[in-house]
């Protein structure tokens, strides 16, 4: 009888070990796949951040530097067609934005780090950071990463540097409220073999729930990366239309006083400003909401400019 009981206990412990091994394998596989998608999406967002940085530095800031020096600008009607140009108030705001943008790019792209680039990719530019800044625009970029768990996750916010790590990223990504997404550790053996087996089955159920949550997070991560690629493609195409040589040619030939411009020059200036507005609109559109969802703004913007 004693031998039989001993044999049964060994079988239960062996089964518990197999079940726990299965639980760990399921969890670790899902975790590895999610981490791979996170890394790929982080790299994509960093690349989008780099693209935005370069456009701000090489197109938006130089345009603003020249345009804000123009005098007596006003909307005008030519041959029954109205050419809208910014008011004095908008030009003054452009001057403020120009200073804030120069703060962002002034330290160079390396000063932003991975987190700053992800923030720039997800949250746009001055429209977001200018209003929220408590110091420099760089600190505002860093602040966005610190306060948004999803961005911290994509920005490399590991537990060791104040981020939320894997479990935190899963818990917040796309508004998911995760079940216990915890690493399946070694089983604390109960005093009875039957309890060890029951605990192992419990571990397996927790692992299955965690895998389900991580698979959902993975699908959302892939969806975010797709929108990042689309946004990058739109930016590359739209940025071509802002031709700074047109604006430089206008001031070179006609000077900075709008009152001296003929109809043809005004049409060129209006076209140049319209292209600037379109590019800035794309740059400053938010990719992610506060809870990690893809915003309707970026979806609408991508649809609008797909055939540009």
PDB file of N, CA and C in Angstrom, residues 11-70:
ATOM      1  N   UNK A  11       3.993  10.049  -9.735  1.00  0.00           N
ATOM      2  CA  UNK A  11       3.289  10.322 -10.993  1.00  0.00           C
ATOM      3  C   UNK A  11       2.662  11.726 -10.982  1.00  0.00           C
ATOM      4  N   UNK A  12       2.062  12.064  -9.818  1.00  0.00           N
ATOM      5  CA  UNK A  12       1.448  13.392  -9.718  1.00  0.00           C
ATOM      6  C   UNK A  12       2.500  14.495  -9.840  1.00  0.00           C
ATOM      7  N   UNK A  13       3.645  14.296  -9.169  1.00  0.00           N
ATOM      8  CA  UNK A  13       4.705  15.294  -9.266  1.00  0.00           C
ATOM      9  C   UNK A  13       5.250  15.389 -10.691  1.00  0.00           C
ATOM     10  N   UNK A  14       5.411  14.239 -11.352  1.00  0.00           N
ATOM     11  CA  UNK A  14       5.888  14.240 -12.743  1.00  0.00           C
ATOM     12  C   UNK A  14       4.905  14.981 -13.660  1.00  0.00           C
ATOM     13  N   UNK A  15       3.596  14.701 -13.434  1.00  0.00           N
ATOM     14  CA  UNK A  15       2.579  15.376 -14.250  1.00  0.00           C
ATOM     15  C   UNK A  15       2.592  16.877 -13.972  1.00  0.00           C
ATOM     16  N   UNK A  16       2.762  17.247 -12.685  1.00  0.00           N
ATOM     17  CA  UNK A  16       2.822  18.662 -12.331  1.00  0.00           C
ATOM     18  C   UNK A  16       4.004  19.330 -13.028  1.00  0.00           C
ATOM     19  N   UNK A  17       5.123  18.634 -13.076  1.00  0.00           N
ATOM     20  CA  UNK A  17       6.310  19.193 -13.729  1.00  0.00           C
ATOM     21  C   UNK A  17       6.075  19.394 -15.222  1.00  0.00           C
ATOM     22  N   UNK A  18       5.420  18.406 -15.866  1.00  0.00           N
ATOM     23  CA  UNK A  18       5.118  18.521 -17.296  1.00  0.00           C
ATOM     24  C   UNK A  18       4.171  19.694 -17.577  1.00  0.00           C
ATOM     25  N   UNK A  19       3.156  19.821 -16.723  1.00  0.00           N
ATOM     26  CA  UNK A  19       2.169  20.897 -16.910  1.00  0.00           C
ATOM     27  C   UNK A  19       2.834  22.257 -16.722  1.00  0.00           C
ATOM     28  N   UNK A  20       3.682  22.366 -15.699  1.00  0.00           N
ATOM     29  CA  UNK A  20       4.384  23.636 -15.475  1.00  0.00           C
ATOM     30  C   UNK A  20       5.342  23.955 -16.621  1.00  0.00           C
ATOM     31  N   UNK A  21       5.975  22.930 -17.153  1.00  0.00           N
ATOM     32  CA  UNK A  21       6.863  23.136 -18.300  1.00  0.00           C
ATOM     33  C   UNK A  21       6.076  23.648 -19.503  1.00  0.00           C
ATOM     34  N   UNK A  22       4.884  23.078 -19.703  1.00  0.00           N
ATOM     35  CA  UNK A  22       4.020  23.532 -20.796  1.00  0.00           C
ATOM     36  C   UNK A  22       3.600  24.980 -20.577  1.00  0.00           C
ATOM     37  N   UNK A  23       3.245  25.306 -19.323  1.00  0.00           N
ATOM     38  CA  UNK A  23       2.833  26.675 -18.994  1.00  0.00           C
ATOM     39  C   UNK A  23       3.962  27.657 -19.270  1.00  0.00           C
ATOM     40  N   UNK A  24       5.169  27.308 -18.833  1.00  0.00           N
ATOM     41  CA  UNK A  24       6.311  28.180 -19.060  1.00  0.00           C
ATOM     42  C   UNK A  24       6.606  28.341 -20.543  1.00  0.00           C
ATOM     43  N   UNK A  25       6.484  27.249 -21.295  1.00  0.00           N
ATOM     44  CA  UNK A  25       6.763  27.299 -22.736  1.00  0.00           C
ATOM     45  C   UNK A  25       5.751  28.201 -23.455  1.00  0.00           C
ATOM     46  N   UNK A  26       4.475  28.038 -23.113  1.00  0.00           N
ATOM     47  CA  UNK A  26       3.438  28.878 -23.725  1.00  0.00           C
ATOM     48  C   UNK A  26       3.696  30.352 -23.431  1.00  0.00           C
ATOM     49  N   UNK A  27       3.968  30.643 -22.164  1.00  0.00           N
ATOM     50  CA  UNK A  27       4.186  32.024 -21.754  1.00  0.00           C
ATOM     51  C   UNK A  27       5.430  32.611 -22.411  1.00  0.00           C
ATOM     52  N   UNK A  28       6.544  31.857 -22.336  1.00  0.00           N
ATOM     53  CA  UNK A  28       7.810  32.380 -22.863  1.00  0.00           C
ATOM     54  C   UNK A  28       7.747  32.592 -24.371  1.00  0.00           C
ATOM     55  N   UNK A  29       7.070  31.701 -25.085  1.00  0.00           N
ATOM     56  CA  UNK A  29       6.952  31.849 -26.545  1.00  0.00           C
ATOM     57  C   UNK A  29       6.169  33.104 -26.902  1.00  0.00           C
ATOM     58  N   UNK A  30       5.040  33.310 -26.219  1.00  0.00           N
ATOM     59  CA  UNK A  30       4.216  34.492 -26.485  1.00  0.00           C
ATOM     60  C   UNK A  30       4.957  35.772 -26.115  1.00  0.00           C
ATOM     61  N   UNK A  31       5.672  35.702 -24.992  1.00  0.00           N
ATOM     62  CA  UNK A  31       6.434  36.869 -24.544  1.00  0.00           C
ATOM     63  C   UNK A  31       7.530  37.220 -25.547  1.00  0.00           C
ATOM     64  N   UNK A  32       8.214  36.211 -26.075  1.00  0.00           N
ATOM     65  CA  UNK A  32       9.279  36.433 -27.048  1.00  0.00           C
ATOM     66  C   UNK A  32       8.715  37.052 -28.320  1.00  0.00           C
ATOM     67  N   UNK A  33       7.577  36.539 -28.796  1.00  0.00           N
ATOM     68  CA  UNK A  33       6.963  37.076 -30.017  1.00  0.00           C
ATOM     69  C   UNK A  33       6.539  38.531 -29.824  1.00  0.00           C
ATOM     70  N   UNK A  34       5.942  38.825 -28.666  1.00  0.00           N
ATOM     71  CA  UNK A  34       5.516  40.197 -28.388  1.00  0.00           C
ATOM     72  C   UNK A  34       6.717  41.128 -28.297  1.00  0.00           C
ATOM     73  N   UNK A  35       7.773  40.679 -27.659  1.00  0.00           N
ATOM     74  CA  UNK A  35       8.967  41.507 -27.531  1.00  0.00           C
ATOM     75  C   UNK A  35       9.587  41.791 -28.900  1.00  0.00           C
ATOM     76  N   UNK A  36       9.565  40.800 -29.789  1.00  0.00           N
ATOM     77  CA  UNK A  36      10.086  41.010 -31.141  1.00  0.00           C
ATOM     78  C   UNK A  36       9.270  42.062 -31.890  1.00  0.00           C
ATOM     79  N   UNK A  37       7.942  42.000 -31.735  1.00  0.00           N
ATOM     80  CA  UNK A  37       7.083  42.997 -32.384  1.00  0.00           C
ATOM     81  C   UNK A  37       7.301  44.379 -31.769  1.00  0.00           C
ATOM     82  N   UNK A  38       7.487  44.405 -30.441  1.00  0.00           N
ATOM     83  CA  UNK A  38       7.741  45.691 -29.777  1.00  0.00           C
ATOM     84  C   UNK A  38       9.022  46.320 -30.293  1.00  0.00           C
ATOM     85  N   UNK A  39      10.074  45.523 -30.402  1.00  0.00           N
ATOM     86  CA  UNK A  39      11.354  46.041 -30.875  1.00  0.00           C
ATOM     87  C   UNK A  39      11.242  46.555 -32.305  1.00  0.00           C
ATOM     88  N   UNK A  40      10.526  45.800 -33.160  1.00  0.00           N
ATOM     89  CA  UNK A  40      10.356  46.227 -34.546  1.00  0.00           C
ATOM     90  C   UNK A  40       9.576  47.541 -34.625  1.00  0.00           C
ATOM     91  N   UNK A  41       8.537  47.659 -33.794  1.00  0.00           N
ATOM     92  CA  UNK A  41       7.734  48.875 -33.793  1.00  0.00           C
ATOM     93  C   UNK A  41       8.519  50.050 -33.220  1.00  0.00           C
ATOM     94  N   UNK A  42       9.321  49.782 -32.197  1.00  0.00           N
ATOM     95  CA  UNK A  42      10.153  50.844 -31.642  1.00  0.00           C
ATOM     96  C   UNK A  42      11.108  51.382 -32.705  1.00  0.00           C
ATOM     97  N   UNK A  43      11.747  50.497 -33.457  1.00  0.00           N
ATOM     98  CA  UNK A  43      12.670  50.925 -34.509  1.00  0.00           C
ATOM     99  C   UNK A  43      11.946  51.734 -35.581  1.00  0.00           C
ATOM    100  N   UNK A  44      10.722  51.294 -35.931  1.00  0.00           N
ATOM    101  CA  UNK A  44       9.934  52.019 -36.928  1.00  0.00           C
ATOM    102  C   UNK A  44       9.575  53.415 -36.427  1.00  0.00           C
ATOM    103  N   UNK A  45       9.197  53.512 -35.131  1.00  0.00           N
ATOM    104  CA  UNK A  45       8.842  54.809 -34.566  1.00  0.00           C
ATOM    105  C   UNK A  45      10.066  55.714 -34.456  1.00  0.00           C
ATOM    106  N   UNK A  46      11.200  55.140 -34.117  1.00  0.00           N
ATOM    107  CA  UNK A  46      12.430  55.934 -34.073  1.00  0.00           C
ATOM    108  C   UNK A  46      12.752  56.492 -35.458  1.00  0.00           C
ATOM    109  N   UNK A  47      12.570  55.659 -36.491  1.00  0.00           N
ATOM    110  CA  UNK A  47      12.838  56.104 -37.863  1.00  0.00           C
ATOM    111  C   UNK A  47      11.890  57.239 -38.257  1.00  0.00           C
ATOM    112  N   UNK A  48      10.625  57.131 -37.846  1.00  0.00           N
ATOM    113  CA  UNK A  48       9.666  58.200 -38.119  1.00  0.00           C
ATOM    114  C   UNK A  48      10.078  59.463 -37.360  1.00  0.00           C
ATOM    115  N   UNK A  49      10.543  59.302 -36.122  1.00  0.00           N
ATOM    116  CA  UNK A  49      11.021  60.442 -35.349  1.00  0.00           C
ATOM    117  C   UNK A  49      12.200  61.125 -36.020  1.00  0.00           C
ATOM    118  N   UNK A  50      13.116  60.341 -36.566  1.00  0.00           N
ATOM    119  CA  UNK A  50      14.278  60.888 -37.286  1.00  0.00           C
ATOM    120  C   UNK A  50      13.807  61.667 -38.512  1.00  0.00           C
ATOM    121  N   UNK A  51      12.860  61.100 -39.256  1.00  0.00           N
ATOM    122  CA  UNK A  51      12.337  61.775 -40.449  1.00  0.00           C
ATOM    123  C   UNK A  51      11.700  63.115 -40.072  1.00  0.00           C
ATOM    124  N   UNK A  52      10.872  63.109 -39.023  1.00  0.00           N
ATOM    125  CA  UNK A  52      10.237  64.353 -38.579  1.00  0.00           C
ATOM    126  C   UNK A  52      11.292  65.375 -38.157  1.00  0.00           C
ATOM    127  N   UNK A  53      12.277  64.910 -37.397  1.00  0.00           N
ATOM    128  CA  UNK A  53      13.350  65.795 -36.945  1.00  0.00           C
ATOM    129  C   UNK A  53      14.015  66.475 -38.134  1.00  0.00           C
ATOM    130  N   UNK A  54      14.359  65.694 -39.151  1.00  0.00           N
ATOM    131  CA  UNK A  54      15.044  66.230 -40.332  1.00  0.00           C
ATOM    132  C   UNK A  54      14.169  67.200 -41.111  1.00  0.00           C
ATOM    133  N   UNK A  55      12.866  66.907 -41.188  1.00  0.00           N
ATOM    134  CA  UNK A  55      11.960  67.816 -41.908  1.00  0.00           C
ATOM    135  C   UNK A  55      11.817  69.124 -41.143  1.00  0.00           C
ATOM    136  N   UNK A  56      11.678  69.040 -39.815  1.00  0.00           N
ATOM    137  CA  UNK A  56      11.619  70.267 -39.014  1.00  0.00           C
ATOM    138  C   UNK A  56      12.896  71.093 -39.217  1.00  0.00           C
ATOM    139  N   UNK A  57      14.034  70.401 -39.174  1.00  0.00           N
ATOM    140  CA  UNK A  57      15.312  71.092 -39.245  1.00  0.00           C
ATOM    141  C   UNK A  57      15.592  71.674 -40.633  1.00  0.00           C
ATOM    142  N   UNK A  58      15.292  70.918 -41.680  1.00  0.00           N
ATOM    143  CA  UNK A  58      15.702  71.296 -43.028  1.00  0.00           C
ATOM    144  C   UNK A  58      14.624  71.987 -43.854  1.00  0.00           C
ATOM    145  N   UNK A  59      13.353  71.888 -43.427  1.00  0.00           N
ATOM    146  CA  UNK A  59      12.273  72.487 -44.216  1.00  0.00           C
ATOM    147  C   UNK A  59      11.432  73.485 -43.417  1.00  0.00           C
ATOM    148  N   UNK A  60      10.876  73.031 -42.287  1.00  0.00           N
ATOM    149  CA  UNK A  60       9.939  73.868 -41.531  1.00  0.00           C
ATOM    150  C   UNK A  60      10.635  75.094 -40.931  1.00  0.00           C
ATOM    151  N   UNK A  61      11.733  74.890 -40.223  1.00  0.00           N
ATOM    152  CA  UNK A  61      12.440  76.011 -39.595  1.00  0.00           C
ATOM    153  C   UNK A  61      12.960  77.009 -40.637  1.00  0.00           C
ATOM    154  N   UNK A  62      13.629  76.563 -41.727  1.00  0.00           N
ATOM    155  CA  UNK A  62      14.075  77.528 -42.742  1.00  0.00           C
ATOM    156  C   UNK A  62      12.914  78.300 -43.383  1.00  0.00           C
ATOM    157  N   UNK A  63      11.777  77.610 -43.603  1.00  0.00           N
ATOM    158  CA  UNK A  63      10.613  78.301 -44.158  1.00  0.00           C
ATOM    159  C   UNK A  63      10.150  79.390 -43.201  1.00  0.00           C
ATOM    160  N   UNK A  64      10.020  79.043 -41.912  1.00  0.00           N
ATOM    161  CA  UNK A  64       9.558  80.010 -40.914  1.00  0.00           C
ATOM    162  C   UNK A  64      10.536  81.169 -40.772  1.00  0.00           C
ATOM    163  N   UNK A  65      11.832  80.883 -40.855  1.00  0.00           N
ATOM    164  CA  UNK A  65      12.843  81.937 -40.742  1.00  0.00           C
ATOM    165  C   UNK A  65      12.638  83.019 -41.796  1.00  0.00           C
ATOM    166  N   UNK A  66      12.321  82.609 -43.015  1.00  0.00           N
ATOM    167  CA  UNK A  66      12.125  83.561 -44.109  1.00  0.00           C
ATOM    168  C   UNK A  66      10.737  84.190 -44.047  1.00  0.00           C
ATOM    169  N   UNK A  67       9.717  83.352 -43.884  1.00  0.00           N
ATOM    170  CA  UNK A  67       8.338  83.830 -43.982  1.00  0.00           C
ATOM    171  C   UNK A  67       8.010  84.857 -42.899  1.00  0.00           C
ATOM    172  N   UNK A  68       8.534  84.670 -41.684  1.00  0.00           N
ATOM    173  CA  UNK A  68       8.220  85.590 -40.583  1.00  0.00           C
ATOM    174  C   UNK A  68       8.873  86.962 -40.761  1.00  0.00           C
ATOM    175  N   UNK A  69       9.755  87.108 -41.731  1.00  0.00           N
ATOM    176  CA  UNK A  69      10.369  88.413 -42.011  1.00  0.00           C
ATOM    177  C   UNK A  69       9.573  89.227 -43.030  1.00  0.00           C
ATOM    178  N   UNK A  70       8.581  88.586 -43.662  1.00  0.00           N
ATOM    179  CA  UNK A  70       7.770  89.305 -44.644  1.00  0.00           C
ATOM    180  C   UNK A  70       6.908  90.354 -43.960  1.00  0.00           C
TER     181      UNK A  70
END
